Tab-separated table of C-alpha atoms in Angstrom:
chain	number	residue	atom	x	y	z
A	9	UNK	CA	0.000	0.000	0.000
A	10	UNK	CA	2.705	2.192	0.520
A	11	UNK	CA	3.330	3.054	-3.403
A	12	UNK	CA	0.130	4.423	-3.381
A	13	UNK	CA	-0.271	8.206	-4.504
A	14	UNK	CA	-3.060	10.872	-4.953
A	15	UNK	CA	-4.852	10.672	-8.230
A	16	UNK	CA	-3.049	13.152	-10.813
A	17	UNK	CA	-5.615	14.124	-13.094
A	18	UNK	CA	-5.155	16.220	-16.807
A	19	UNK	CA	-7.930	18.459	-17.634
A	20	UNK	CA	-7.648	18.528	-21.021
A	21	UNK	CA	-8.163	21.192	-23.588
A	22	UNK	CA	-10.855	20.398	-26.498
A	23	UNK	CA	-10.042	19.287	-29.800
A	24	UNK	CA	-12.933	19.303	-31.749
A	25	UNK	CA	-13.454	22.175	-34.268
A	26	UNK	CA	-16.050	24.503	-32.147
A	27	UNK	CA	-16.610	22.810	-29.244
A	28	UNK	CA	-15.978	25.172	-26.578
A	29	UNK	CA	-17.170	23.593	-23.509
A	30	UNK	CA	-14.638	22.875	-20.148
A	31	UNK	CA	-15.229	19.263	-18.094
A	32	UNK	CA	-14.502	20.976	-15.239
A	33	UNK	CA	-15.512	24.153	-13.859
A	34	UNK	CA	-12.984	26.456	-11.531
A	35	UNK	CA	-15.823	25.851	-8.712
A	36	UNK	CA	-15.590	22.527	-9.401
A	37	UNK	CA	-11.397	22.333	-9.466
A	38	UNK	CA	-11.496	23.711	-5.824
A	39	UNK	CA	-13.943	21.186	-5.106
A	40	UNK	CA	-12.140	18.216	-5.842
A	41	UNK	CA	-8.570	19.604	-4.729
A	42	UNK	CA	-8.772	18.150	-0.968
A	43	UNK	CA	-9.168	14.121	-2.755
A	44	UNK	CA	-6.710	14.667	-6.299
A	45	UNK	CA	-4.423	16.872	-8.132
A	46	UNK	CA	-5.450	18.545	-11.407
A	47	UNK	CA	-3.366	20.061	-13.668
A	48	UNK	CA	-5.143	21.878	-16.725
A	49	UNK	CA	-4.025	22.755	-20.281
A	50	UNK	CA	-3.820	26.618	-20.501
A	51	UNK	CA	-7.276	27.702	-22.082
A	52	UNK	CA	-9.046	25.253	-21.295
A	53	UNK	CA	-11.888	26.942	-19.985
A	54	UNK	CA	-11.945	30.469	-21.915
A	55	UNK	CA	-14.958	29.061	-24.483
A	56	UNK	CA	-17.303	29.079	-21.358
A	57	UNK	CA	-15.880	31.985	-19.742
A	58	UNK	CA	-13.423	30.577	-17.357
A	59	UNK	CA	-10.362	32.211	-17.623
A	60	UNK	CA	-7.050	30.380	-16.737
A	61	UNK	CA	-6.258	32.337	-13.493
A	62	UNK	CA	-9.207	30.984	-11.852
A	63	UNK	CA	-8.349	27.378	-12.429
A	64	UNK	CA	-4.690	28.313	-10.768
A	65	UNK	CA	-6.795	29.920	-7.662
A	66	UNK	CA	-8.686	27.238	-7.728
A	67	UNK	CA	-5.431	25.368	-6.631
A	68	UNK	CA	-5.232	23.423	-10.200
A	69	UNK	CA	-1.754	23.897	-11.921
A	70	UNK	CA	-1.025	25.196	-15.589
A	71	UNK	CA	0.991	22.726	-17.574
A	72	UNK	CA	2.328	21.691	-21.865
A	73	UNK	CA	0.623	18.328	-22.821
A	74	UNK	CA	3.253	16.668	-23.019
A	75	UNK	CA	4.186	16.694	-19.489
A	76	UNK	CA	0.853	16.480	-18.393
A	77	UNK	CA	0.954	12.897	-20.288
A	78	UNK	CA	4.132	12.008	-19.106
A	79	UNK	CA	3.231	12.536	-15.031
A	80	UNK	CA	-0.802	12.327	-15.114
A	81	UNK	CA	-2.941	9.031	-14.254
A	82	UNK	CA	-6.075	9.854	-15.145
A	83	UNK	CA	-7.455	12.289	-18.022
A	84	UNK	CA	-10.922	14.468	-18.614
A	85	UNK	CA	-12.716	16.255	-21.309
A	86	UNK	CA	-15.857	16.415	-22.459
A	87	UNK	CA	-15.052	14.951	-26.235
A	88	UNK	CA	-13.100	12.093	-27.074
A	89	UNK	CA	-9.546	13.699	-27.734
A	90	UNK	CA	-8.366	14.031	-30.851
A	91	UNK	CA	-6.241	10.531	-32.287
A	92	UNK	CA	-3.134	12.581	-33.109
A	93	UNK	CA	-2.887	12.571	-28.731
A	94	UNK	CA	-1.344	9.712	-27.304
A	95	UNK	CA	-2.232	8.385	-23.688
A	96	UNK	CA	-0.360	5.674	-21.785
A	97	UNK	CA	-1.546	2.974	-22.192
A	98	UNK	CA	-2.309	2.669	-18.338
A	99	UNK	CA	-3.862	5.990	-17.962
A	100	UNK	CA	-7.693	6.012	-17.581
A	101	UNK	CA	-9.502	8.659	-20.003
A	102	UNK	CA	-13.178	10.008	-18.692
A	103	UNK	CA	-15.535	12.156	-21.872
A	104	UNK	CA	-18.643	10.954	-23.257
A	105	UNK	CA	-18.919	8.740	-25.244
A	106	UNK	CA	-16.509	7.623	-28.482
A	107	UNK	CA	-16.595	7.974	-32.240
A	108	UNK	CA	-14.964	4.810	-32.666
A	109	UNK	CA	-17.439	1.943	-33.586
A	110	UNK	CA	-16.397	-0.997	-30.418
A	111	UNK	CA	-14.980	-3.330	-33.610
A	112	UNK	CA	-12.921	-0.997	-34.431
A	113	UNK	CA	-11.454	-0.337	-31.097
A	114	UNK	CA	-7.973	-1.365	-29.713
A	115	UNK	CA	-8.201	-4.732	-27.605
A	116	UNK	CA	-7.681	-3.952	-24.051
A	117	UNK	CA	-3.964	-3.785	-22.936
A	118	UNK	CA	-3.109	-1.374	-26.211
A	119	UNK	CA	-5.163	1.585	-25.100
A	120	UNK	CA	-6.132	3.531	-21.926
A	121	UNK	CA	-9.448	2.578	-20.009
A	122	UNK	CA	-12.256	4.452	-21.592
A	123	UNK	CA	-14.816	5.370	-18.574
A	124	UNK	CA	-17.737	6.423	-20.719
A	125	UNK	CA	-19.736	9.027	-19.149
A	126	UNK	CA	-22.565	7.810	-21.610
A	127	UNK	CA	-22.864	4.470	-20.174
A	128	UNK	CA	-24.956	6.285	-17.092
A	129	UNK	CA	-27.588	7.301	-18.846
A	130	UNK	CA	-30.235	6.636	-16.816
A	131	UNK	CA	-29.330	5.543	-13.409
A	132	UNK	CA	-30.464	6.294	-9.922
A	133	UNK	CA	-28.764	6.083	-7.233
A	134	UNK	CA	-25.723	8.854	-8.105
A	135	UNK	CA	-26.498	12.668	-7.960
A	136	UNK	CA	-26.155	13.995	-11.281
A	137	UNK	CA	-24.480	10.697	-12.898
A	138	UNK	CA	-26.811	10.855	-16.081
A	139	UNK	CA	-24.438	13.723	-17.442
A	140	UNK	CA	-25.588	12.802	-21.234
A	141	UNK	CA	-29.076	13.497	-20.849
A	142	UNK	CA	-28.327	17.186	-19.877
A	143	UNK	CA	-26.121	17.358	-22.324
A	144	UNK	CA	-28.551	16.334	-24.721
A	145	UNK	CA	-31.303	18.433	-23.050
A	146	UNK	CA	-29.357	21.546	-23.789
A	147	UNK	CA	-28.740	20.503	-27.346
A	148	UNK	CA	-32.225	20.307	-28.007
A	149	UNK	CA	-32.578	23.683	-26.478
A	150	UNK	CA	-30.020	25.108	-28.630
A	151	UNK	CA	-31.327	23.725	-31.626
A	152	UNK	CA	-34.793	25.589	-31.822
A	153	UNK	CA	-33.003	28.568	-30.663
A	154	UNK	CA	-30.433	28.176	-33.953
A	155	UNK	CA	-33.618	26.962	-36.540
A	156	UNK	CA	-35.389	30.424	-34.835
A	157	UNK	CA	-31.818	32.110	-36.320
A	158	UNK	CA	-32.060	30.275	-39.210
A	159	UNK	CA	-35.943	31.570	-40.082
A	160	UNK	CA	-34.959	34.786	-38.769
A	161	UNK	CA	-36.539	35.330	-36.279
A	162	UNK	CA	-37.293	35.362	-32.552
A	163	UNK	CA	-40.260	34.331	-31.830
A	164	UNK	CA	-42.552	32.127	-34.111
A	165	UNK	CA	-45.973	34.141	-32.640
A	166	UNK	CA	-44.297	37.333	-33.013
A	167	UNK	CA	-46.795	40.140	-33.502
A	168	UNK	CA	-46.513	42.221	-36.789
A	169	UNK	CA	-48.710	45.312	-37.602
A	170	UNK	CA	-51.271	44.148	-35.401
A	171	UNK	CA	-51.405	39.900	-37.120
A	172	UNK	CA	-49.682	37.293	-35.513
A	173	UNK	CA	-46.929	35.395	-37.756
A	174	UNK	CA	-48.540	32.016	-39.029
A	175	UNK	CA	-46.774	29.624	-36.262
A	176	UNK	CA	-43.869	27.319	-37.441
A	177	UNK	CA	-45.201	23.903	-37.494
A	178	UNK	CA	-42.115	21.765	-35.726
A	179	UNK	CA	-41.631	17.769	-35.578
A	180	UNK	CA	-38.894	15.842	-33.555
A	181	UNK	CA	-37.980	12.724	-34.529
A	182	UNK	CA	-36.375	10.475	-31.348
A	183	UNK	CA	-37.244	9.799	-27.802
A	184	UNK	CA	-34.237	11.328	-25.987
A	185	UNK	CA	-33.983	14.281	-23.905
A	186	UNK	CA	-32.311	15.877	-26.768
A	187	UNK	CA	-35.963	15.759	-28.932
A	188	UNK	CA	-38.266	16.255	-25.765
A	189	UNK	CA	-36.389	19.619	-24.882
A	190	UNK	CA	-36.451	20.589	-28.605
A	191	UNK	CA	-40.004	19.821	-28.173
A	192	UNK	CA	-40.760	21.864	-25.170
A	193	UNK	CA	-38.756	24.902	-26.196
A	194	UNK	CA	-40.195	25.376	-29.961
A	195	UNK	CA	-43.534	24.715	-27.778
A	196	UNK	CA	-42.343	27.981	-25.906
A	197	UNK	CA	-41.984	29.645	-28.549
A	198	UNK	CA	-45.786	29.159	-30.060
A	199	UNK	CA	-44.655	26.872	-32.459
A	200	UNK	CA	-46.918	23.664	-33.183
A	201	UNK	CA	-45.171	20.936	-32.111
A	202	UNK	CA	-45.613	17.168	-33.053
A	203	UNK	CA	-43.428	14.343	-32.121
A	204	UNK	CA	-42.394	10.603	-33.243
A	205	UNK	CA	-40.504	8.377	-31.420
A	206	UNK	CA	-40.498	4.599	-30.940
A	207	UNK	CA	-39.898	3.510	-26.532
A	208	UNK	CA	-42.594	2.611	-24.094
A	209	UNK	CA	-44.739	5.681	-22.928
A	210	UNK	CA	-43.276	7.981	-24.992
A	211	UNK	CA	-46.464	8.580	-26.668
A	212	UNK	CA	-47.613	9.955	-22.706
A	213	UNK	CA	-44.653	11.890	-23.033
A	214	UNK	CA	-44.739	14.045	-26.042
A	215	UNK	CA	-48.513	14.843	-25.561
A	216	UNK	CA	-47.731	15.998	-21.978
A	217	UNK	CA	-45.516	18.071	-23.664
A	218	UNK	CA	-48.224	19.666	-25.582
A	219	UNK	CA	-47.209	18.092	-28.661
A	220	UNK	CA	-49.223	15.846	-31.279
A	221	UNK	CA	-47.412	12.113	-31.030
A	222	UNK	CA	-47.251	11.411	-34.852
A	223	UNK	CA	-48.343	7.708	-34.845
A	224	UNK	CA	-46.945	4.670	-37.737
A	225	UNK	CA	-47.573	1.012	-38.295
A	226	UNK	CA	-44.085	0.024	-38.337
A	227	UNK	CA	-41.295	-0.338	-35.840
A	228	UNK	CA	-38.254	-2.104	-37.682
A	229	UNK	CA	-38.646	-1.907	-41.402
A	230	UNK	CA	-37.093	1.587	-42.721
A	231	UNK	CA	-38.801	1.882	-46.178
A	232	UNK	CA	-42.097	1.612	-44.555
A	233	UNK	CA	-41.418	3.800	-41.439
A	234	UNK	CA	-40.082	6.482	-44.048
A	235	UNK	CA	-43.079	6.114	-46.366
A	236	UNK	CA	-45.425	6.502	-42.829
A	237	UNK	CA	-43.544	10.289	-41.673
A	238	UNK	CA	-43.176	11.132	-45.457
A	239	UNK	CA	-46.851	12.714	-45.678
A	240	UNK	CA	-46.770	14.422	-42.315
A	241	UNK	CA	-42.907	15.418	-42.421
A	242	UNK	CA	-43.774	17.558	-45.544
A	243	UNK	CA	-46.250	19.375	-43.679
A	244	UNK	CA	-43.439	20.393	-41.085
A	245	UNK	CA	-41.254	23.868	-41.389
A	246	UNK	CA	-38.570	22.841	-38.648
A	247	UNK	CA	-37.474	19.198	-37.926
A	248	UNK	CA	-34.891	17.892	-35.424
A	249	UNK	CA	-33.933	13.983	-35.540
A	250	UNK	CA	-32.052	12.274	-32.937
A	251	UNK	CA	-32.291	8.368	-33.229
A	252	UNK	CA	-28.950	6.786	-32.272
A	253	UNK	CA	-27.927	3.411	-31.007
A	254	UNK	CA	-24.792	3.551	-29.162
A	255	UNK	CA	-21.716	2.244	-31.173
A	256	UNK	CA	-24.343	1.892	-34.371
A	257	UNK	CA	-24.553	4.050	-37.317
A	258	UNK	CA	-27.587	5.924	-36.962
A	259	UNK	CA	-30.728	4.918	-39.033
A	260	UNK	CA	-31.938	7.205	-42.331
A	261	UNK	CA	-35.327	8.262	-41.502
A	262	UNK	CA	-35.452	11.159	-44.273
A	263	UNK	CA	-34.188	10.049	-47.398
A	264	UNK	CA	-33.430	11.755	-50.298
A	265	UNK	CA	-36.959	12.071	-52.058
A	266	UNK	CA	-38.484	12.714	-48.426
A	267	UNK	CA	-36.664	16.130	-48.413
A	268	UNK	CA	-37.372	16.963	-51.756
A	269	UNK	CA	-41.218	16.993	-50.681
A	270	UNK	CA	-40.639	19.178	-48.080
A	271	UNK	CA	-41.810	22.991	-48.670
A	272	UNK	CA	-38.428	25.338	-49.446
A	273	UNK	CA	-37.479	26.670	-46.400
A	274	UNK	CA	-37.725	24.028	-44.820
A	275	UNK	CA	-34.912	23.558	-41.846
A	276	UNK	CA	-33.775	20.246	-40.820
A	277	UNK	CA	-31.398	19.839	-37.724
A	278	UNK	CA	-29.861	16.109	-38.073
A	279	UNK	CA	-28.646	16.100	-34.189
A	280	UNK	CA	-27.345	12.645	-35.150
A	281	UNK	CA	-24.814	13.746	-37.604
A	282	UNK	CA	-22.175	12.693	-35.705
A	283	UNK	CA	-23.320	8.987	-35.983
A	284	UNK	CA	-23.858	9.009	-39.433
A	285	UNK	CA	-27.596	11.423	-39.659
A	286	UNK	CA	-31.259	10.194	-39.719
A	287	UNK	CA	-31.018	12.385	-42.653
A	288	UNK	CA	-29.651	10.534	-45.853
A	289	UNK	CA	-27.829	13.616	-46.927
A	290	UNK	CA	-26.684	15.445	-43.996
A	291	UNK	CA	-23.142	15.662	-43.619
A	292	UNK	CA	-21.342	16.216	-40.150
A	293	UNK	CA	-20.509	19.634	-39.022
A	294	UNK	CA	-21.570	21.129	-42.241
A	295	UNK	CA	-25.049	22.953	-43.456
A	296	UNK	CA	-25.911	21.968	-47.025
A	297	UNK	CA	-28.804	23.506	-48.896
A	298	UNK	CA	-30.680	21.304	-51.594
A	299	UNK	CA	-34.015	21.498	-52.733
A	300	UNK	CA	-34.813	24.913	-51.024
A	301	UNK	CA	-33.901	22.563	-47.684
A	302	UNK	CA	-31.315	23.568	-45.055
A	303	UNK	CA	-29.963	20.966	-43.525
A	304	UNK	CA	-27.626	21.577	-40.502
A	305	UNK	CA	-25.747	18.673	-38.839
A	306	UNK	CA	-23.665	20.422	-36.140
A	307	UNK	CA	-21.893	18.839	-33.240
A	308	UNK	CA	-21.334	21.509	-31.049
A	309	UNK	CA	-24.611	23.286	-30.614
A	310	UNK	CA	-24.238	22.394	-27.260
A	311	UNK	CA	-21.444	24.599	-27.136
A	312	UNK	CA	-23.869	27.679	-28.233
A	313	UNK	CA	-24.645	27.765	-24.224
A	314	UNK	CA	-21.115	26.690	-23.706
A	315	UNK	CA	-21.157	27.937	-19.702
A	316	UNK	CA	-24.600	26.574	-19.002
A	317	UNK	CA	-23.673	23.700	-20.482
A	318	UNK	CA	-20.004	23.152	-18.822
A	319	UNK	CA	-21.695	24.372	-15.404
A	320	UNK	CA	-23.896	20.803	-15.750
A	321	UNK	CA	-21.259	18.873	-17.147
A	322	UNK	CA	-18.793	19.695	-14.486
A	323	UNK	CA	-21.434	19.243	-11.703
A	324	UNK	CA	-22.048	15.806	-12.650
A	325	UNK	CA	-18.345	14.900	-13.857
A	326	UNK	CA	-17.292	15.932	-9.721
A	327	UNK	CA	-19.821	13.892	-8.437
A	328	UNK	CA	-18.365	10.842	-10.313
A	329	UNK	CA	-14.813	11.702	-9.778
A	330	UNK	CA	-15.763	11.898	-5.808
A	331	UNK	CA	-17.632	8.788	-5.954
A	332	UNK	CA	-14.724	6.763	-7.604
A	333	UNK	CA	-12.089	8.510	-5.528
A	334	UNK	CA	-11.824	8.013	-1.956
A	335	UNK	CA	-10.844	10.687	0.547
A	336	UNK	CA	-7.349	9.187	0.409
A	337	UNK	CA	-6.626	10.429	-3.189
A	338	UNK	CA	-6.862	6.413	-4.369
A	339	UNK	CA	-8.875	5.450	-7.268
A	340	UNK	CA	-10.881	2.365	-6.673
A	341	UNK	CA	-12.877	0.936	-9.391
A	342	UNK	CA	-14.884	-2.000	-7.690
A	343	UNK	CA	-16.544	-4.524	-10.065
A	344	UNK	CA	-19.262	-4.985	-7.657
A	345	UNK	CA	-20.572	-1.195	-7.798
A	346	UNK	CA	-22.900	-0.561	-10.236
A	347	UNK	CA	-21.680	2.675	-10.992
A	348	UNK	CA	-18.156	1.343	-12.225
A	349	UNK	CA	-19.703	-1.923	-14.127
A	350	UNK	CA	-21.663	0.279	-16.097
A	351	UNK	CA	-18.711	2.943	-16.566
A	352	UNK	CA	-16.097	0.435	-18.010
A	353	UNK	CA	-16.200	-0.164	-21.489
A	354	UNK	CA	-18.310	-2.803	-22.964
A	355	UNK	CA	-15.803	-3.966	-25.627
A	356	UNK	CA	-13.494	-4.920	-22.818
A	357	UNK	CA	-14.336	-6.687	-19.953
A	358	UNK	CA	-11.903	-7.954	-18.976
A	359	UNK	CA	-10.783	-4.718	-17.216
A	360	UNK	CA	-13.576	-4.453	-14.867
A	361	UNK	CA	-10.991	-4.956	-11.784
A	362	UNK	CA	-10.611	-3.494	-8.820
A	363	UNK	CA	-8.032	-0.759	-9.146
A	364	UNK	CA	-5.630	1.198	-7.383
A	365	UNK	CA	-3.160	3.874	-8.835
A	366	UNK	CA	0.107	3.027	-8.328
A	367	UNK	CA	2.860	5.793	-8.087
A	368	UNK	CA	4.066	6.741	-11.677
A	369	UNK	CA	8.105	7.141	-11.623
């Protein structure tokens, strides 16, 4: 036991084009100082306001990558880092989710332990574990507010010389708190809201949310589920999709002639670009316009309430980090707690051990 240490953690600084959110907050940094170190990338923070002098008050220290890598067990963003950075292959890495399909990932041994903020989507039992969901919640958020930017304007009741605007008729695809906050904010906003989404009571769901469930036949076969939303899809002005499987390719609910139906003007925000689109032709992180269509698939609108969204993040992130570190400073990952079993990637199981952190020379 004696060769045991204090968890070193890296916060690291994001990769992805645009995304500006921080894993950790300054608030939060002070926070977990008493149980682990933290060392932070310079500018980490400054997309959601937090400037670098308030990590270093918050007792975290400024330091290069590469010596952060070279002296650090344990590593946190809120994206999967970019593949050009290399991690030991004993260091643990903690961001949501991967873009790696789990065939395509290293076997266990040649790559750090992935703890997949993701995989707690859903449980009880751990204030603020289900860190996804917000995320998602504030994606869907941010996507009416950018299709109300993209229509140009504010408010789809908006009063003009005495006549309302005719109200933007709105329909999310999906059943994740991604399409049920789109829902309730373009609801906000006057527009008239309908909703499709295959789970148990999610019918209950949408209409509590003041929204019309749009009802099909078909569960599993594609061509018929598309030919079902075509009709009422065309009718639409604004539609967000979200329909992902974990570690699948997400299915193509719109296809190609769908969106040539669909009146010009039309704005379509794929919020499952980054797993491939439930659009046939959106393309990630880009906004194409074909048939009079716009057809956004961002991956950081999340990052268009980048403080918000970091605040929630980093909230949730502490509570994990405090529930997986001890007050000694050791990280313990128990197979028997349901928290780490469901943390531990699913491609490799053979690494759900109990764990401590051995000094690093």
């Amino acid at each position: 036991m004696s060769n045991l240490v204090r968890v070193r953690a890296g916060l690291l600084r994001e990769t992805h084009p645009g995304e500006r959110r921080v894993a950790l907050t300054p608030e939060d940094v002070r926070r977990l100082s008493g149980r682990m170190s933290i060392w932070f990338e310079r500018g980490c923070g400054v997309g959601a306001g937090h400037a670098d002098d308030a990590y270093i008050a918050a007792g975290a220290k400024p330091i290069e990558f590469a010596d952060m890598v070279s002296s650090s067990h344990m590593f946190v963003s809120v994206r999967q880092p970019a593949a050009t950075r290399v991690f030991p292959a004993t260091s643990i890495l903690v961001f949501l989710g991967s873009n790696a399909p789990q065939d395509t990932r290293p076997l266990a041994g040649q790559q750090p332990l992935h703890l997949d903020i993701a995989q707690l989507s859903g449980m009880q039992g751990l204030k603020g574990a289900d860190i996804s969901s917000r995320q998602a919640a504030i994606t869907g958020h941010a996507a009416v507010l950018e299709a109300a930017r993209q229509f140009g304007i504010s408010h789809p009741m908006l009063m003009v010389d005495g006549s309302f605007v005719r109200p933007v008729k709105m329909a999310a695809l999906g059943s994740d708190a991604a399409s049920l906050q789109a829902l309730a904010t373009a609801r906000r906003l006057g527009a008239l809201t309908h909703g499709f989404g295959l789970g148990k009571d999610l019918q209950a769901k949408i209409e509590r949310l003041g929204a019309k469930f749009l009802d099909t036949s078909s569960e599993q076969e594609l061509a018929r589920l598309r030919q079902e939303l075509s009709g009422p899809l065309s009718k639409m002005q604004l539609i967000t999709t979200s329909v992902v499987n974990p570690g699948q390719t997400a299915p193509a609910l719109i296809d190609e002639d769908m969106v040539s139906r669909l009146s010009p003007g039309t704005v379509i925000i794929d919020l499952a670009a980054e797993s491939g689109g439930n659009c046939a032709l959106t393309k990630s992180d880009e906004t194409i316009n074909i048939f009079g269509v716009r057809i956004i698939g961002s991956t950081t609108l999340a990052s268009d309430e980048a403080a918000e969204a970091s605040r929630h993040f980093s909230s949730g992130l502490t509570n994990l980090l405090e529930h997986l570190i001890d007050g000694h400073g050791t990280l313990r990952l128990d197979p028997g707690d349901s928290v780490t079993a469901a943390l531990t990637d699913k491609a490799h199981p053979a690494r759900r051990i109990f764990t401590m952190i051995p000094a690093r020379d």
